[in-house]
Short mmCIF file of C-alpha atoms and ligand atoms in Angstrom, two decimals:
data_model
loop_
_atom_site.label_atom_id
_atom_site.label_comp_id
_atom_site.label_asym_id
_atom_site.label_seq_id
_atom_site.Cartn_x
_atom_site.Cartn_y
_atom_site.Cartn_z
CA SER A 1 168.91 78.65 128.67
CA ARG A 2 170.65 80.96 126.02
CA LEU A 3 167.57 82.74 125.00
CA VAL A 4 167.16 86.03 126.99
CA GLN A 5 164.08 86.97 129.37
CA ALA A 6 162.47 89.36 126.30
CA GLU A 7 163.24 86.05 123.61
CA ILE A 8 161.68 83.78 126.32
CA ILE A 9 158.79 86.06 126.91
CA ALA A 10 157.66 86.28 123.43
CA LYS A 11 158.18 83.00 122.68
CA ALA A 12 156.24 81.74 126.21
CA GLN A 13 153.22 83.71 125.14
CA GLU A 14 153.24 82.65 121.35
CA SER A 15 151.49 79.33 121.94
CA ASP A 16 149.55 77.79 124.49
CA LEU A 17 150.18 75.05 127.33
CA PRO A 18 149.92 71.86 126.40
CA TYR A 19 146.73 70.34 127.62
CA GLY A 20 146.68 69.84 131.42
CA TYR A 21 149.45 72.26 132.22
CA GLN A 22 148.97 75.51 134.28
CA VAL A 23 151.27 78.22 134.99
CA ASP A 24 150.12 80.94 137.76
CA VAL A 25 151.53 83.55 139.88
CA ASN A 26 152.70 84.21 143.50
CA VAL A 27 152.07 87.49 144.81
CA GLY A 28 153.30 90.08 147.36
CA PHE A 29 153.93 92.80 146.88
CA PRO A 30 152.08 95.56 144.43
CA SER A 31 155.29 95.51 142.16
CA ASP A 32 154.50 91.44 141.83
CA VAL A 33 150.92 92.57 140.63
CA ALA A 34 152.09 94.74 138.25
CA THR A 35 154.89 92.25 136.88
CA ALA A 36 152.20 89.62 136.93
CA LYS A 37 149.68 91.87 134.83
CA GLU A 38 152.36 93.25 132.06
CA LEU A 39 152.70 89.68 131.06
CA GLY A 40 148.83 89.12 131.26
CA ILE A 41 148.65 86.47 133.89
CA GLU A 42 145.02 85.61 134.54
CA ASN A 43 145.52 83.28 137.91
CA VAL A 44 146.74 84.14 141.02
CA GLY A 45 147.87 81.04 142.30
CA LEU A 46 149.36 82.53 145.77
CA PHE A 47 148.54 85.64 147.17
CA ARG A 48 150.82 85.77 150.05
CA THR A 49 148.76 87.97 152.52
CA GLU A 50 151.07 88.52 155.46
CA PHE A 51 153.17 91.16 152.65
CA SER A 52 150.29 93.39 153.26
CA PHE A 53 149.73 93.24 157.09
CA MET A 54 153.39 94.46 156.89
CA ARG A 55 152.13 98.06 155.40
CA PHE A 56 150.53 98.80 158.25
CA ASP A 57 151.24 100.49 161.69
CA GLY A 58 148.90 98.41 163.51
CA TRP A 59 146.52 95.13 162.80
CA PRO A 60 144.45 95.95 159.99
CA THR A 61 140.57 96.36 160.21
CA VAL A 62 138.21 94.01 158.10
CA GLU A 63 137.96 97.23 155.89
CA GLU A 64 141.68 97.74 155.42
CA GLN A 65 142.16 94.11 154.55
CA ILE A 66 138.88 94.36 152.00
CA ALA A 67 140.49 97.18 150.38
CA VAL A 68 143.77 95.58 149.93
CA TYR A 69 142.61 92.16 148.83
CA ARG A 70 140.45 93.92 146.39
CA GLU A 71 143.38 96.00 145.05
CA VAL A 72 144.50 92.14 143.68
CA GLY A 73 141.10 91.25 143.23
CA ASP A 74 140.28 94.01 140.49
CA LEU A 75 143.59 93.09 138.76
CA PHE A 76 142.92 89.32 137.82
CA PRO A 77 139.87 87.93 135.45
CA GLY A 78 141.02 84.14 136.86
CA ASP A 79 141.02 82.58 140.53
CA ILE A 80 142.70 84.28 142.88
CA THR A 81 144.06 81.96 145.75
CA VAL A 82 144.44 83.95 149.16
CA ARG A 83 146.57 82.32 151.82
CA THR A 84 145.78 83.12 155.24
CA LEU A 85 148.38 84.79 157.43
CA ASP A 86 151.61 82.92 157.03
CA ILE A 87 153.07 85.14 159.75
CA GLY A 88 156.29 84.32 162.39
CA ALA A 89 159.37 83.23 162.16
CA ASP A 90 161.26 85.09 159.57
CA LYS A 91 158.13 87.05 158.62
CA ARG A 92 157.51 89.71 161.57
CA LEU A 93 154.95 92.35 162.06
CA PRO A 94 156.53 95.47 163.82
CA TYR A 95 153.40 95.64 165.58
CA PHE A 96 153.38 92.40 167.54
CA ALA A 97 156.03 90.89 169.96
CA PHE A 98 156.72 87.51 169.17
CA PRO A 99 157.53 85.10 171.68
CA ASP A 100 161.02 84.09 172.66
CA GLU A 101 161.19 80.76 171.10
CA ALA A 102 164.95 78.89 170.78
CA ASN A 103 163.18 77.32 167.68
CA PRO A 104 160.69 79.99 165.78
CA LEU A 105 160.78 77.88 162.70
CA LEU A 106 159.10 75.18 165.14
CA GLY A 107 157.24 77.47 167.07
CA LEU A 108 154.44 79.78 166.88
CA ARG A 109 154.10 80.81 162.87
CA SER A 110 151.67 80.17 160.24
CA ILE A 111 148.30 78.76 160.93
CA ARG A 112 149.91 77.74 164.37
CA PHE A 113 149.29 81.58 165.07
CA SER A 114 145.93 82.28 163.24
CA MET A 115 144.82 78.80 165.60
CA GLU A 116 146.02 81.20 169.20
CA TYR A 117 144.77 84.12 167.75
CA PRO A 118 140.55 83.15 166.38
CA ASP A 119 139.58 86.36 166.41
CA LEU A 120 142.33 87.78 164.32
CA PHE A 121 141.53 85.00 161.71
CA ARG A 122 137.60 85.25 161.62
CA GLU A 123 138.27 89.00 160.95
CA GLN A 124 140.42 88.06 157.65
CA ILE A 125 138.18 85.20 156.72
CA LYS A 126 135.39 87.87 156.86
CA ALA A 127 137.49 90.16 154.50
CA ILE A 128 137.80 87.26 151.87
CA LEU A 129 134.30 86.21 152.21
CA SER A 130 133.42 89.73 151.60
CA LEU A 131 134.27 89.72 148.88
CA VAL A 132 133.64 86.33 147.51
CA LYS A 133 130.28 87.87 148.63
CA GLN A 134 130.71 90.76 145.67
CA GLY A 135 131.67 88.20 142.94
CA HIS A 136 135.63 87.31 142.84
CA HIS A 137 137.16 84.45 142.25
CA PHE A 138 138.78 83.80 145.80
CA ARG A 139 139.85 80.51 147.20
CA ILE A 140 141.51 80.38 150.38
CA LEU A 141 145.07 78.75 151.48
CA LEU A 142 145.95 77.60 154.61
CA PRO A 143 149.07 77.23 155.09
CA MET A 144 151.64 74.80 157.54
CA ILE A 145 148.73 72.56 158.06
CA SER A 146 150.00 69.56 160.48
CA ARG A 147 147.12 68.48 162.79
CA ILE A 148 143.57 67.88 161.18
CA TRP A 149 141.74 70.01 163.96
CA GLU A 150 143.07 73.16 162.55
CA VAL A 151 141.42 72.40 159.58
CA GLU A 152 138.38 71.48 160.95
CA THR A 153 138.29 74.56 162.69
CA ALA A 154 138.91 77.18 160.22
CA ARG A 155 135.94 75.30 158.28
CA GLU A 156 133.57 75.90 161.41
CA ILE A 157 134.76 79.52 160.89
CA LEU A 158 134.12 79.74 157.20
CA GLU A 159 131.03 78.34 157.56
CA GLU A 160 130.04 80.78 160.56
CA THR A 161 131.03 83.23 158.67
CA VAL A 162 129.15 82.82 155.10
CA THR A 163 126.41 82.62 157.37
CA ASP A 164 127.21 85.82 159.33
CA LEU A 165 127.44 87.49 155.82
CA ALA A 166 123.92 85.88 154.89
CA MET A 167 125.49 84.00 152.07
CA PRO A 168 123.81 81.01 150.82
CA PRO A 169 125.34 78.13 152.07
CA GLY A 170 126.94 77.04 148.84
CA ALA A 171 129.23 80.48 148.86
CA VAL A 172 131.56 78.71 150.51
CA PRO A 173 134.68 78.87 148.42
CA PRO A 174 137.11 76.42 147.54
CA MET A 175 139.05 75.94 150.25
CA GLY A 176 142.61 73.86 150.22
CA ILE A 177 146.03 73.46 152.38
CA MET A 178 149.49 74.06 152.27
CA VAL A 179 151.83 70.55 151.76
CA GLU A 180 154.57 72.01 153.53
CA VAL A 181 154.99 69.86 156.94
CA PRO A 182 156.01 66.32 155.65
CA GLY A 183 153.84 64.64 158.33
CA LEU A 184 151.16 65.56 156.63
CA PHE A 185 152.16 63.34 153.80
CA HIS A 186 151.59 60.03 155.75
CA GLN A 187 148.09 61.19 156.30
CA LEU A 188 147.21 62.92 153.13
CA GLU A 189 143.92 60.89 152.97
CA ASP A 190 142.30 62.11 156.25
CA TYR A 191 142.16 65.60 154.50
CA LYS A 192 140.09 64.28 151.55
CA ASP A 193 136.91 65.25 152.41
CA LEU A 194 137.71 68.87 154.36
CA VAL A 195 139.81 70.07 151.52
CA ASP A 196 139.45 70.80 147.81
CA PHE A 197 142.82 71.45 146.71
CA PHE A 198 146.64 71.18 147.87
CA SER A 199 149.38 73.15 146.99
CA VAL A 200 153.16 72.05 148.17
CA GLY A 201 155.19 74.94 149.56
CA THR A 202 158.77 73.20 148.62
CA ASN A 203 160.15 76.19 150.71
CA ASP A 204 159.29 74.98 153.68
CA LEU A 205 158.76 71.14 152.95
CA ILE A 206 162.51 71.17 151.88
CA GLN A 207 163.43 73.16 155.05
CA TYR A 208 161.65 70.35 157.25
CA LEU A 209 162.03 67.07 155.40
CA LEU A 210 165.61 67.84 155.51
CA ALA A 211 166.51 69.74 159.08
CA VAL A 212 168.05 72.21 157.12
CA ASP A 213 167.49 76.38 157.78
CA ARG A 214 167.71 77.46 154.31
CA ASP A 215 168.65 80.33 155.49
CA SER A 216 171.36 79.72 157.97
CA SER A 217 174.93 80.72 156.63
CA VAL A 218 176.30 78.03 158.24
CA VAL A 219 174.29 74.88 156.79
CA GLY A 220 172.64 77.01 154.26
CA HIS A 221 174.14 74.93 151.29
CA LEU A 222 172.64 71.55 152.89
CA TYR A 223 169.46 72.78 152.18
CA SER A 224 168.65 71.41 147.97
CA GLY A 225 165.43 70.47 146.08
CA TYR A 226 167.18 67.58 144.49
CA HIS A 227 168.25 65.93 147.82
CA PRO A 228 166.95 62.21 146.34
CA SER A 229 165.02 62.48 149.10
CA VAL A 230 162.91 65.70 147.89
CA ILE A 231 162.68 64.19 144.52
CA ARG A 232 161.16 60.85 145.56
CA MET A 233 158.91 62.45 148.18
CA MET A 234 157.32 64.89 145.55
CA LYS A 235 156.91 61.76 143.46
CA SER A 236 154.95 59.27 146.20
CA LEU A 237 152.83 62.94 146.82
CA LYS A 238 151.33 63.39 143.55
CA GLU A 239 150.32 60.20 143.12
CA LYS A 240 148.60 60.36 146.17
CA ALA A 241 146.99 63.20 145.46
CA ASP A 242 145.91 61.65 142.30
CA SER A 243 144.48 59.08 143.94
CA LEU A 244 142.36 61.09 146.51
CA ARG A 245 141.35 62.94 142.94
CA LYS A 246 142.48 66.25 144.12
CA ASP A 247 144.29 69.25 142.53
CA ILE A 248 147.94 69.67 143.67
CA ALA A 249 150.13 72.59 142.46
CA VAL A 250 153.40 73.17 143.52
CA CYS A 251 153.66 77.18 144.74
CA GLY A 252 157.38 76.81 146.15
CA GLU A 253 160.44 78.35 144.65
CA MET A 254 161.56 74.46 143.56
CA ALA A 255 158.89 75.42 140.33
CA SER A 256 160.50 78.46 139.41
CA ILE A 257 164.00 77.03 139.47
CA PRO A 258 164.69 75.50 135.61
CA GLY A 259 166.23 72.05 136.80
CA GLY A 260 163.45 72.14 139.50
CA ALA A 261 160.39 73.01 137.34
CA LEU A 262 162.13 70.18 135.01
CA ALA A 263 162.22 67.53 138.17
CA LEU A 264 158.63 68.04 138.79
CA CYS A 265 157.04 68.07 135.19
CA ALA A 266 159.02 64.62 135.04
CA LEU A 267 157.19 63.99 138.22
CA GLY A 268 154.29 64.61 137.33
CA TYR A 269 153.25 67.85 138.36
CA ARG A 270 151.10 69.82 135.77
CA HIS A 271 150.31 73.09 137.57
CA PHE A 272 152.40 75.31 139.27
CA SER A 273 152.64 79.08 140.91
CA VAL A 274 155.69 80.69 140.01
CA PRO A 275 157.13 83.96 140.86
CA PRO A 276 155.77 86.98 137.49
CA PHE A 277 159.24 86.94 136.51
CA GLN A 278 159.78 83.90 136.44
CA ALA A 279 156.32 82.40 135.00
CA PRO A 280 157.41 82.95 130.92
CA GLY A 281 160.34 80.48 131.44
CA VAL A 282 158.28 77.87 133.21
CA ARG A 283 155.66 78.14 130.60
CA TYR A 284 158.75 78.05 127.66
CA LEU A 285 159.78 74.97 129.34
CA ILE A 286 156.85 73.08 129.75
CA GLN A 287 156.08 74.14 126.05
CA SER A 288 159.66 72.91 124.79
CA VAL A 289 159.67 69.54 126.68
CA THR A 290 158.09 66.21 125.00
CA GLN A 291 157.19 63.04 127.30
CA ASP A 292 159.31 61.03 125.94
CA VAL A 293 161.84 63.26 127.70
CA LEU A 294 160.21 63.84 130.62
CA ASP A 295 159.97 59.87 131.21
CA GLN A 296 163.37 59.35 130.77
CA VAL A 297 164.17 62.38 133.42
CA ALA A 298 161.90 60.97 135.89
CA ASP A 299 163.75 57.52 135.51
CA THR A 300 167.04 58.86 135.91
CA ILE A 301 166.01 61.20 138.79
CA LEU A 302 164.45 58.58 140.67
CA GLY A 303 167.48 56.24 140.44
CA LEU A 304 170.31 58.59 141.45
CA SER A 305 171.48 58.64 145.16
CA HIS A 306 173.49 61.59 145.39
CA GLU A 307 172.55 65.47 145.26
CA LYS A 308 175.20 66.35 143.02
CA ASP A 309 174.43 63.78 140.77
CA ILE A 310 170.07 65.15 140.33
CA ARG A 311 171.48 68.48 140.13
CA ALA A 312 174.23 67.83 137.38
CA TYR A 313 171.90 65.82 135.61
CA LEU A 314 169.20 67.93 135.58
CA ASP A 315 171.60 70.75 134.39
CA HIS A 316 172.60 68.96 130.97
CA CYS A 317 169.17 68.57 130.62
CA ILE A 318 168.05 72.38 130.89
CA GLU A 319 171.47 73.46 128.64
CA GLN A 320 169.82 71.01 125.87
CA ILE A 321 166.72 73.22 125.99
CA ASP A 322 166.59 76.31 123.48
C1 PEP B 401 156.80 77.47 150.85
O1 PEP B 401 156.86 77.71 151.98
O2 PEP B 401 157.45 76.50 149.45
C2 PEP B 401 155.42 78.90 150.22
C3 PEP B 401 155.27 78.80 149.36
O3 PEP B 401 155.43 79.66 151.19
P1 PEP B 401 156.35 81.02 151.77
O4 PEP B 401 157.80 80.60 151.26
O5 PEP B 401 156.01 81.86 152.07
O6 PEP B 401 157.17 79.96 153.34
MG1 MG B 402 155.77 78.19 153.56
#
């Protein structure tokens, strides 16, 4: 709150996180990687590979992809969660002509693109697995899943590629899915045996749950992680993941905003992935709150029915931390 960034970094590094908590980083651009390195962060919770695809003038070959992923892999001693291409809507490639759709956010993007062009997906999986074969601790994360067959198809391609690369069957790395389409919530249990972990993409989840384009200059102000429906959905989602005994991280922006991080901790989340520059602040927040405070925050925010009241309450709580 009143502390400046340098003090927060120092304090956050002074002690370990309480038992069970984990704060990883999101990386996309080389500058993210540099900042994360400076802060001594071990794990990448979200590697947005689409930004590396933007660096090329045409589809990168498997070898070119390997070189990019290796750059990141070599820098972090821990796990790296590599998200497969999350392209479309706001994230375009200069060398691909997307179809002209009235609502690209509801159209050909993300895993849907990979399912439409399985050869490109296969190449990306091959690049990732080549590095797994060389000993890198990569995990695979599939974005914008809304149909069970998308995961079944991805898993088939993953297993076929393991065989193609002459890796032992046990070498299949952990595979997880992003929870960012609200419909997935009601079917989460059906994914139990297909995936190893979940990661909540609150940026898209909020956008689709509230039917608000977050980048809209007209209705963007209606986009908020403090909407009571978002708070209650996040609570149910954590409970459901717990009942399935699966790790559930939050890699969307909600986890990196102080009030959002506090709300998520109160709702039971323990695993976060945030932009490198925000990691010390989130660590410091976690170190500063007691379970009693978290229980009280959960009771309060779950009982409020206006976004503005939840926001004001969380802002007030954050003010108390110094
Ligand atoms: C998200 O949707 O919250 C997310 C982490 O993915 P992206 O912001 O890259 O869509
Ligand atoms: Mg997303």
